Structures are given as C-alpha cells and as structure tokens.
PDB file of C-alpha atoms and ligand atoms in Angstrom:
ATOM      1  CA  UNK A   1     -18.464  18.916  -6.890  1.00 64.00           C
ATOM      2  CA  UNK A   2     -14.919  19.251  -7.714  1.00 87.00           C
ATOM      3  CA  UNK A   3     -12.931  15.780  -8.324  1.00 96.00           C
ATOM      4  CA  UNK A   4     -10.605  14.026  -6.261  1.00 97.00           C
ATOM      5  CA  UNK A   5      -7.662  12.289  -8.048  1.00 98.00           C
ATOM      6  CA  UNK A   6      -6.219   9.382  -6.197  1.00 98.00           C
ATOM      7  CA  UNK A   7      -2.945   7.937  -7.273  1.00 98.00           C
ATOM      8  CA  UNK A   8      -3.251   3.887  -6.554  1.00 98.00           C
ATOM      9  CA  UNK A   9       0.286   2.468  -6.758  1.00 99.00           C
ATOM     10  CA  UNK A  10       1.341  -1.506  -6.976  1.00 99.00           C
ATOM     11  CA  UNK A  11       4.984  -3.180  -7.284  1.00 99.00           C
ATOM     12  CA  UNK A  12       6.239  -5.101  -9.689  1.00 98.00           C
ATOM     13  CA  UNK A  13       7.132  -8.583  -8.944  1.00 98.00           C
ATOM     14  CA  UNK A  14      10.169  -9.158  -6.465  1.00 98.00           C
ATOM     15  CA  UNK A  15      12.026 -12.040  -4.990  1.00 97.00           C
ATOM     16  CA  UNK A  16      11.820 -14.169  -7.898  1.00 96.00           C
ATOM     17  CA  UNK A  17       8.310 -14.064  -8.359  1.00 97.00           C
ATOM     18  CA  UNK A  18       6.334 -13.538 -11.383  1.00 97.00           C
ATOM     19  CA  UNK A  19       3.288 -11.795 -10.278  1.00 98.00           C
ATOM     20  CA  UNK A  20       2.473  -9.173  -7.656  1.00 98.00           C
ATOM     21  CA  UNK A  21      -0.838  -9.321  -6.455  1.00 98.00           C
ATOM     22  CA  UNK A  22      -0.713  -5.635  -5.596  1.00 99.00           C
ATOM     23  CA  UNK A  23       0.095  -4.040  -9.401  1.00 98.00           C
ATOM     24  CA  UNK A  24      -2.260  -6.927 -10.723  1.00 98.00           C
ATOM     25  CA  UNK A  25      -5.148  -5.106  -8.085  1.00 99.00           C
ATOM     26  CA  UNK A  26      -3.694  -1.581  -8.552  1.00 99.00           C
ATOM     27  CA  UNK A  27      -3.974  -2.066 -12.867  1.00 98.00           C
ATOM     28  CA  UNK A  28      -7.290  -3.501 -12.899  1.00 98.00           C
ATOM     29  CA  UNK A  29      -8.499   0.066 -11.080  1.00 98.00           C
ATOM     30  CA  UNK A  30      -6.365   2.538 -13.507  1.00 98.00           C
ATOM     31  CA  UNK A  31      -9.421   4.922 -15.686  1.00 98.00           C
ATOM     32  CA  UNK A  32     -11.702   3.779 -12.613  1.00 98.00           C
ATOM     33  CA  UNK A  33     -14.121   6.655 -11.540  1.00 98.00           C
ATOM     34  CA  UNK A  34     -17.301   7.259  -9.613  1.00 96.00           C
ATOM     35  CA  UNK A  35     -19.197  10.298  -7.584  1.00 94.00           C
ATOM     36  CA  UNK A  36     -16.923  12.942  -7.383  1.00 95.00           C
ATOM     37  CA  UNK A  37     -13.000  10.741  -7.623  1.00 98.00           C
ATOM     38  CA  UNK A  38     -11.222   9.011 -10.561  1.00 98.00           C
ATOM     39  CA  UNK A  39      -8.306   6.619  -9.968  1.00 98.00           C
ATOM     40  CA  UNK A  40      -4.901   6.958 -12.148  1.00 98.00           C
ATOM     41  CA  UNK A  41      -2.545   3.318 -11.623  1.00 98.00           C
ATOM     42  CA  UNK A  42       0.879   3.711 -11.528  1.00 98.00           C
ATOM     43  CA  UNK A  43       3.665   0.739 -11.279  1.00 98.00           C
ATOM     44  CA  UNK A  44       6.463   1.318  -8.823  1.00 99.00           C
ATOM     45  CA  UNK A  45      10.344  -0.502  -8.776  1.00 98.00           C
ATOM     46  CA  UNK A  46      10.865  -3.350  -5.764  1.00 98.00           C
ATOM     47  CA  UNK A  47      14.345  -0.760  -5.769  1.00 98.00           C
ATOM     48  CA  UNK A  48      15.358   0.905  -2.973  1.00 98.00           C
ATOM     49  CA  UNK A  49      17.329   2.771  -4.847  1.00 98.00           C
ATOM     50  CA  UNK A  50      14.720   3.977  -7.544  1.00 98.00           C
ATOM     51  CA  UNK A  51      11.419   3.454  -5.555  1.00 98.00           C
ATOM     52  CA  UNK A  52      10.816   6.852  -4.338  1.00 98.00           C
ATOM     53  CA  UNK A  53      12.055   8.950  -7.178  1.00 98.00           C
ATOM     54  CA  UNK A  54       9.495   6.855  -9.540  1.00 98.00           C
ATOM     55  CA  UNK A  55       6.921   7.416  -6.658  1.00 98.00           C
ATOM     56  CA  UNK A  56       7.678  11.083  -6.719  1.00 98.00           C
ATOM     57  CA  UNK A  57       7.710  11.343 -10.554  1.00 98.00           C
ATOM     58  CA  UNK A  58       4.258   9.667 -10.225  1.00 98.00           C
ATOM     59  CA  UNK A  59       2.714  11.939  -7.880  1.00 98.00           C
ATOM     60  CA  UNK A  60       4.277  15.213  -9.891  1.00 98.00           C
ATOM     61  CA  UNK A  61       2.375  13.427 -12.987  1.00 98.00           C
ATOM     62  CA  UNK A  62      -0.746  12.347 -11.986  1.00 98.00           C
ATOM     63  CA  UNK A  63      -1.052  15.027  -8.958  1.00 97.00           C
ATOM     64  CA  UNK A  64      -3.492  13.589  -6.655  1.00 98.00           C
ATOM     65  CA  UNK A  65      -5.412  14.665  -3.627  1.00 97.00           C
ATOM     66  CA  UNK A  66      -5.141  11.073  -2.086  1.00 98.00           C
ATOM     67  CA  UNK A  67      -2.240   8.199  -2.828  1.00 98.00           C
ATOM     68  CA  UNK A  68      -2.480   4.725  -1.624  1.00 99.00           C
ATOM     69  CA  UNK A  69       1.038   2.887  -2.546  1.00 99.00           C
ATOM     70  CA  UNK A  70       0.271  -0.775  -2.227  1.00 99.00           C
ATOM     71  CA  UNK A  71       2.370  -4.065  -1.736  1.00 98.00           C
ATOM     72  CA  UNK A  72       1.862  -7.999  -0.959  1.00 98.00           C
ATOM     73  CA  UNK A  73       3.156  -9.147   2.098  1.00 98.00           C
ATOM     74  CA  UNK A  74       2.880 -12.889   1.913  1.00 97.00           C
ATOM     75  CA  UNK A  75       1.681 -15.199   4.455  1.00 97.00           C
ATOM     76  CA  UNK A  76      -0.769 -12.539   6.108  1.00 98.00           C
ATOM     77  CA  UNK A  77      -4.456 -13.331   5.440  1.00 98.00           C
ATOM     78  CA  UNK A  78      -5.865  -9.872   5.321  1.00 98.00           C
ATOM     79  CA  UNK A  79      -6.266  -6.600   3.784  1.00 98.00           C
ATOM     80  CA  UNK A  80      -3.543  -4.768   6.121  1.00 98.00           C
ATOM     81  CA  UNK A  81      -4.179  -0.822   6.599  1.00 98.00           C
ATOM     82  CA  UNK A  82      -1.014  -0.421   7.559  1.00 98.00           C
ATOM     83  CA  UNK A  83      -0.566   2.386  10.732  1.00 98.00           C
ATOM     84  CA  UNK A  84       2.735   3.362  10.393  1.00 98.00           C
ATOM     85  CA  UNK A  85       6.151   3.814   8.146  1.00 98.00           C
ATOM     86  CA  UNK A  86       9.449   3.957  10.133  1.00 98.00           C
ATOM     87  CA  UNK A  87      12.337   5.405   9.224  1.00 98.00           C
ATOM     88  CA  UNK A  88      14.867   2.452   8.432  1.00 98.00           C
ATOM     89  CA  UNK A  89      15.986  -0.197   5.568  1.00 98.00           C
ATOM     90  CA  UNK A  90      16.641  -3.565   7.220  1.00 98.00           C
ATOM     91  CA  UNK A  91      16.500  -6.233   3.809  1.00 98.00           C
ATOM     92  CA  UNK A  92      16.327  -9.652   4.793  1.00 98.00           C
ATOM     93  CA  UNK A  93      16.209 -10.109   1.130  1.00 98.00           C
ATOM     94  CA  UNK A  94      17.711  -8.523  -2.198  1.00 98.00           C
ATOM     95  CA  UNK A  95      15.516  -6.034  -3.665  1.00 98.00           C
ATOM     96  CA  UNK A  96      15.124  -6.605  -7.620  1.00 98.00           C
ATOM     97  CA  UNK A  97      18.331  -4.329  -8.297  1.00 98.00           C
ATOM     98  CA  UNK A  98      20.399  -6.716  -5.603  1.00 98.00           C
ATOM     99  CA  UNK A  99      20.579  -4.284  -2.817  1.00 98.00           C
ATOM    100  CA  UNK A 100      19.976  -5.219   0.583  1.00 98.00           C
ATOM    101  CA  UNK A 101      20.472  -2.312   2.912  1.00 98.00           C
ATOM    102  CA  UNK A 102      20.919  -3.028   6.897  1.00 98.00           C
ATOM    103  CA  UNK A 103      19.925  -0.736   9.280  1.00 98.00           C
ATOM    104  CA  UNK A 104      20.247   2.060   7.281  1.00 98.00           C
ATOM    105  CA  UNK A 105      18.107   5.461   7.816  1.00 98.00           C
ATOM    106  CA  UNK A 106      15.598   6.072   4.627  1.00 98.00           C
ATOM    107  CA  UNK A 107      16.008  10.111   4.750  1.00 98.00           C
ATOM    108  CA  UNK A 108      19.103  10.905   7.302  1.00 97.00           C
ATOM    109  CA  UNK A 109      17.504  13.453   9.706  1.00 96.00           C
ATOM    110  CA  UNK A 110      14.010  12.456   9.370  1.00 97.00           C
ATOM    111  CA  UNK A 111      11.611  11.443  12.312  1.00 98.00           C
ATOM    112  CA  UNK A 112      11.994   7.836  13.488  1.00 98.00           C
ATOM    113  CA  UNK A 113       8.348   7.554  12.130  1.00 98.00           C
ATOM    114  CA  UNK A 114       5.032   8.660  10.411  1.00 98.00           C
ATOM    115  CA  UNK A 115       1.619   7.773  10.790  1.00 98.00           C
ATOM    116  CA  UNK A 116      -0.791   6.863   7.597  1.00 98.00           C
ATOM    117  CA  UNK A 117      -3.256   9.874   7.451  1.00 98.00           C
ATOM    118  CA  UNK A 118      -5.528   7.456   5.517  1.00 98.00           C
ATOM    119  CA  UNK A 119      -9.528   6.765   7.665  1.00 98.00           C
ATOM    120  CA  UNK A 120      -8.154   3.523   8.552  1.00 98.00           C
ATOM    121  CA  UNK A 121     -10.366   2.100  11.072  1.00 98.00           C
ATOM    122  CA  UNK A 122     -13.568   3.835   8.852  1.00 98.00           C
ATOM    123  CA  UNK A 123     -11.617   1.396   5.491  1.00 98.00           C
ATOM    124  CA  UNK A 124     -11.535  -1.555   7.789  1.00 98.00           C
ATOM    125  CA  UNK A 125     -14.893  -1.306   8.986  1.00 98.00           C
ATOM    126  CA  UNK A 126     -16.210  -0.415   5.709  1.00 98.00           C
ATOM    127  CA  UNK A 127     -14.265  -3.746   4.069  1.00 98.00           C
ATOM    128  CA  UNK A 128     -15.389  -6.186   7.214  1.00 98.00           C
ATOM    129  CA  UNK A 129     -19.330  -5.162   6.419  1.00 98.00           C
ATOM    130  CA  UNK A 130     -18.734  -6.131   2.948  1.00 98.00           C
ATOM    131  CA  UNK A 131     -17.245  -8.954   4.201  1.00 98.00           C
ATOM    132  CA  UNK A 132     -13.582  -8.916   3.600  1.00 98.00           C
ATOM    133  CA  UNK A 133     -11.435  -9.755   5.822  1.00 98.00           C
ATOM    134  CA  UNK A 134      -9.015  -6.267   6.896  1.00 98.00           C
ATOM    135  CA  UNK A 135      -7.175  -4.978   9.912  1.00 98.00           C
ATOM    136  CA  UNK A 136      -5.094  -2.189  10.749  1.00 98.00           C
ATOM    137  CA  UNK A 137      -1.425  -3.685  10.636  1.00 98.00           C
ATOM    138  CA  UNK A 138       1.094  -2.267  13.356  1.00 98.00           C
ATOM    139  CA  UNK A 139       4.090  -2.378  11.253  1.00 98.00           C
ATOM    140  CA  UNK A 140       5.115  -2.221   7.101  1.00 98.00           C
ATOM    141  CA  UNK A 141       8.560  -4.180   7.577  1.00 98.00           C
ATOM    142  CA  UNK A 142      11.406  -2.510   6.882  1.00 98.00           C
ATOM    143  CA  UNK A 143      12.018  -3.863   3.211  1.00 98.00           C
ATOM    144  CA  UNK A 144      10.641  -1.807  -0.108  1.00 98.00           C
ATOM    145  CA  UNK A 145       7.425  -1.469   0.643  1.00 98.00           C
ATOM    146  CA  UNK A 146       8.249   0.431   4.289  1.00 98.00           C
ATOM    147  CA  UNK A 147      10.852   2.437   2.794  1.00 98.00           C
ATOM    148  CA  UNK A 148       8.248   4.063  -0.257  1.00 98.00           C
ATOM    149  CA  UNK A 149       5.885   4.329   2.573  1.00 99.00           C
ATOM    150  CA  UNK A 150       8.186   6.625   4.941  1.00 98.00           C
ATOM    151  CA  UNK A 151       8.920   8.087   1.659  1.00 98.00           C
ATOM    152  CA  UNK A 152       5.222   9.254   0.618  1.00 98.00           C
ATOM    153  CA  UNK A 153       4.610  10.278   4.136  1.00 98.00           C
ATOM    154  CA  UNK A 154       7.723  12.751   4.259  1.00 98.00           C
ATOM    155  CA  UNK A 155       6.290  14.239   1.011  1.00 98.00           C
ATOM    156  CA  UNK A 156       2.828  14.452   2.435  1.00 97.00           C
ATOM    157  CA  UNK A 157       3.781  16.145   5.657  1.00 95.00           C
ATOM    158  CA  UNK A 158       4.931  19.010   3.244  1.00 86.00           C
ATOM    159  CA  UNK A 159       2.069  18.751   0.611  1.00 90.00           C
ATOM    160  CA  UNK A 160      -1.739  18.718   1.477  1.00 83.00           C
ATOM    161  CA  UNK A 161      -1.630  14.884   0.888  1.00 95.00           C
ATOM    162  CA  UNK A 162      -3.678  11.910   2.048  1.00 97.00           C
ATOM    163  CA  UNK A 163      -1.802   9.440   2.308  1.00 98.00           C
ATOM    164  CA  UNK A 164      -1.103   5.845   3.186  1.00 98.00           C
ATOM    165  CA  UNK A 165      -0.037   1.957   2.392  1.00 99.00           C
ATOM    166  CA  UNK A 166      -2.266  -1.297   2.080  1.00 99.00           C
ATOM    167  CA  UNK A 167      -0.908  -4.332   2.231  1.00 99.00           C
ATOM    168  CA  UNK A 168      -2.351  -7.528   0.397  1.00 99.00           C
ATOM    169  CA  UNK A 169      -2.233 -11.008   0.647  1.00 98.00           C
ATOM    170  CA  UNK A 170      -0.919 -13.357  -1.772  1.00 98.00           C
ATOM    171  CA  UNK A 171      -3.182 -14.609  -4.545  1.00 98.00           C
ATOM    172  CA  UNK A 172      -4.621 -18.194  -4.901  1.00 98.00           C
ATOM    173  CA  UNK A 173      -1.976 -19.702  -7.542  1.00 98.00           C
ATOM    174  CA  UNK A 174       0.971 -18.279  -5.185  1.00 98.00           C
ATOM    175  CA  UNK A 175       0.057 -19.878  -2.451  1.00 98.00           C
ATOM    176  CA  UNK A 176      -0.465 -23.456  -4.538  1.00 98.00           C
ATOM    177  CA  UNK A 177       2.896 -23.266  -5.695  1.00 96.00           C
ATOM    178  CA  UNK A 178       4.184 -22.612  -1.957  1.00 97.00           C
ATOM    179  CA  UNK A 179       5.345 -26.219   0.012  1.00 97.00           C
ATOM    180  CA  UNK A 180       3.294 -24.402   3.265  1.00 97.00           C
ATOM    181  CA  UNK A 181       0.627 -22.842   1.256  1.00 98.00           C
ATOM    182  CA  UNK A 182       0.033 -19.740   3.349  1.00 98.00           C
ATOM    183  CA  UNK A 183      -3.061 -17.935   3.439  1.00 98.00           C
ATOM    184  CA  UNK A 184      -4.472 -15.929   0.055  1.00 98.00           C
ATOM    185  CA  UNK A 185      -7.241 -14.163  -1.883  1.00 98.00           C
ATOM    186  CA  UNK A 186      -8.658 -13.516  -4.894  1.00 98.00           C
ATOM    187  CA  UNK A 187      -7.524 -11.193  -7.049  1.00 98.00           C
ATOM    188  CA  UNK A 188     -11.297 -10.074  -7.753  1.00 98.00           C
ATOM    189  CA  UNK A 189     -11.622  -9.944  -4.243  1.00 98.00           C
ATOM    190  CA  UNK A 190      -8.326  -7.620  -3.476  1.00 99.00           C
ATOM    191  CA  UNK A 191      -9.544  -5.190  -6.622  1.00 99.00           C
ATOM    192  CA  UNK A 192     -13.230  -4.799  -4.899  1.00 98.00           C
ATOM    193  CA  UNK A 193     -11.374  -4.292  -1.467  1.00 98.00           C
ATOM    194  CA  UNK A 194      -9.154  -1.465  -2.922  1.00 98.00           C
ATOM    195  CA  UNK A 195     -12.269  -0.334  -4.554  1.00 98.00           C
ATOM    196  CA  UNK A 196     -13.794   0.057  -1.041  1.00 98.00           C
ATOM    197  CA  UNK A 197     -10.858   1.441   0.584  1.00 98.00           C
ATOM    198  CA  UNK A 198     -10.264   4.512  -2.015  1.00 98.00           C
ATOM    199  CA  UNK A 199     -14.340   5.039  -1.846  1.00 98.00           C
ATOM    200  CA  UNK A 200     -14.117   5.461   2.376  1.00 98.00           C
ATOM    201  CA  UNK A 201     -10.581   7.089   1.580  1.00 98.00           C
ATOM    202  CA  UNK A 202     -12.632   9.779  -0.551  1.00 97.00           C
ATOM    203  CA  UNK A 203     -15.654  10.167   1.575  1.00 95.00           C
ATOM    204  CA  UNK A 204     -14.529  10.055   5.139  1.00 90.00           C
ATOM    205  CA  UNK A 205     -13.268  13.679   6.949  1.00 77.00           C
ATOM    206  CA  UNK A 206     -12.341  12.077  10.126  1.00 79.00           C
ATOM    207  CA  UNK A 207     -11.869   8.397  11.100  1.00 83.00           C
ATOM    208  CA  UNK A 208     -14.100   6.609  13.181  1.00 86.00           C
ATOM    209  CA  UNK A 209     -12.948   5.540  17.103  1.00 88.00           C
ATOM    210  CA  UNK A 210     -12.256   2.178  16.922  1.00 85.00           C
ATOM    211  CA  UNK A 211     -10.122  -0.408  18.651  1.00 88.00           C
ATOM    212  CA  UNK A 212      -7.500  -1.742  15.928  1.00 88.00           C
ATOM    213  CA  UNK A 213      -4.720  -2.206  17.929  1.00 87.00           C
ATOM    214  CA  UNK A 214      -2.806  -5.010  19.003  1.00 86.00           C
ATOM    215  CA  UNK A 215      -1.261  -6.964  22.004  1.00 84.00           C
ATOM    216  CA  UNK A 216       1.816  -8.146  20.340  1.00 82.00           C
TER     217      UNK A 216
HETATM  218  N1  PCA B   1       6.014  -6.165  -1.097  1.00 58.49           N
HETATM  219  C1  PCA B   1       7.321  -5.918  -0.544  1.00 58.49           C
HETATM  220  C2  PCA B   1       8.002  -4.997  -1.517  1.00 58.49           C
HETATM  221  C3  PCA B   1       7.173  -5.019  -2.745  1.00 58.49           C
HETATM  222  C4  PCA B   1       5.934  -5.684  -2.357  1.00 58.49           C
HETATM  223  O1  PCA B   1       4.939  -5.810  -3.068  1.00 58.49           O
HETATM  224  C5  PCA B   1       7.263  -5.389   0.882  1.00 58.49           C
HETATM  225  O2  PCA B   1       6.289  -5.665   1.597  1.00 58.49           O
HETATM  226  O3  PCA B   1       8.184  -4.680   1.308  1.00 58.49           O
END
C-alpha cells in the first residue's frame, strides 16, 4: 500500500485575537498517521500578501497527495466543508499585515471560481454519524481564508491534487469572552472532526449523492 501524505494547514490568529481554533486543531494532528496516510501540519499567515507563497512553499515541502487548508469562521456552529473558492478579495477587516483589499481579483485572468475536489458530502456524512455537527458551506467569504483557498485550487487544477478548505467554529473560551456569545466547539471535538474528514478524504474515490445545498 503506498502512503498518502496530506498537508493539514491552520492560520495563525487574526483580528486581534490570540488563538485560532484552526492551527490549534491543525497542530494537534502534525506526525498523525494511520492505514496507509500520515498527516504533516503546517501554519499559514492571515496575509494576503504572503498567504499563498507560504502555502505554496508548504506544499513544495511537504508534497502531498491531499491538502486541506483550514480557518475559523466565527459565529457558524458547524464543521463547514466549504464548496467553493471565488476569485476576489473583498476585506471587511485588516488582515494581520493591515491590508484590506476591495474587490480586487486574487490571480488576474483566472476563472471567477473553483470547486473543492475534496468527498464533501461522503466527510459530512461521515462527521454527522459520529455525531458532529458538519455541512457543506456555499461560500468561503472573500477575506484570507477564500483567497488561500482560490489559491490551492489554481495550483491543484495544474497538479494531481486533492484539494479543499474546512471551516471551524470558534472554541468555547472565544465565545465566553464575546458580549453575544456565538455558537462554538471543543477543540477536542474540532481535532477528532479533522481526524474524520482527512480519513473519508483518504478513503473515498468518488463522493456520495447527497443533498447539501441550500435555499439561501
Ligand atoms: N479565518 C479567516 C482568515 C483566517 C481564519 O482562520 C477567514 O475565514 O477568512
């Protein structure tokens, strides 16, 4: 059985904050291996400006056969596979190097968009049996985590890549500290989803036909 190496990325800390769930999840999986996959962690730049050369330098390094970058989008209450990167920078906040883009195009002459090639609907099944809550999220944003999304899906579209984003919720202490305490989970709980998510990620040829859309 020959190994599959998947590259798990997280963020560091942006908008003031001084914790991101996702590198906390992402770390806690670096050295991880099982039946026929081992896991390398890598921690990415909230830059616009640097986020996709580290990402790149990253992938040349570790060269996997699957990468899952993965951020924290706050306020959402589940594991999000997220469907699809778009090709534009619209900051409604500073990224951690001040810039805040509008409107601009992440690679000039690129498609408008690309889909994750990730088995998301086989992940979010997988993660719901083991009872975590997961969907399949219709949009990435258009801040950092977007932008190294588009990124590692214009790389993969010229690579034999797997590829895709997850975004997680905030953890338990963030949400304390927050006046409208928005929805979280545990870290152990994020670390055993991402678990499930590279396992499916590693296993599954095709996805499975499933309704994960959405109305609005
Ligand atoms: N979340 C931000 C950028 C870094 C992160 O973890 C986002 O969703 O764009």
């Amino acid at each position: 059985m020959t190994t599959k190496t998947i590259l798990l990325t997280g963020f560091e800390p942006f908008n003031g904050a001084a914790i991101n769930p996702s590198w906390e999840a992402a770390r806690a999986l670096d050295g991880w291996s099982g039946p026929g996959f081992q896991v390398a962690a890598r921690l990415l730049p909230c830059e616009f400006g640097r986020v996709n050369v580290a990402l790149l330098e990253a992938v040349e390094a570790v060269h996997p056969d699957i990468v899952i970058a993965v951020g924290q989008a706050g306020g959402r209450s589940e594991i999000s596979l997220e469907r699809v990167a778009i090709n534009v920078d619209d900051a409604a906040i500073a990224d951690n190097a001040g810039a805040q883009p509008v409107d601009n195009p992440i690679i000039a002459d690129g498609p408008a968009a690309y889909f994750s090639t990730l088995p998301l609907k086989a992940i979010v099944r997988a993660l719901r049996l083991r009872g975590f809550p997961a969907g399949v999220s219709q949009t990435a944003g258009t801040f950092v985590c977007n932008h190294v999304f588009y990124g590692l899906m214009h790389h993969a579209a010229g690579a034999s890549l797997k590829a895709g984003f997850i975004h997680v919720p905030f953890l338990p202490e963030q949400a304390a500290e927050r006046p409208e305490r928005p929805p979280s989970m545990a870290l152990q709980d994020i670390v055993d989803g991402l678990r499930i998510a590279v396992e499916v990620a590693v296993t599954a040829d095709e996805d499975v036909a499933e309704a994960g859309g959405a109305t609005h």
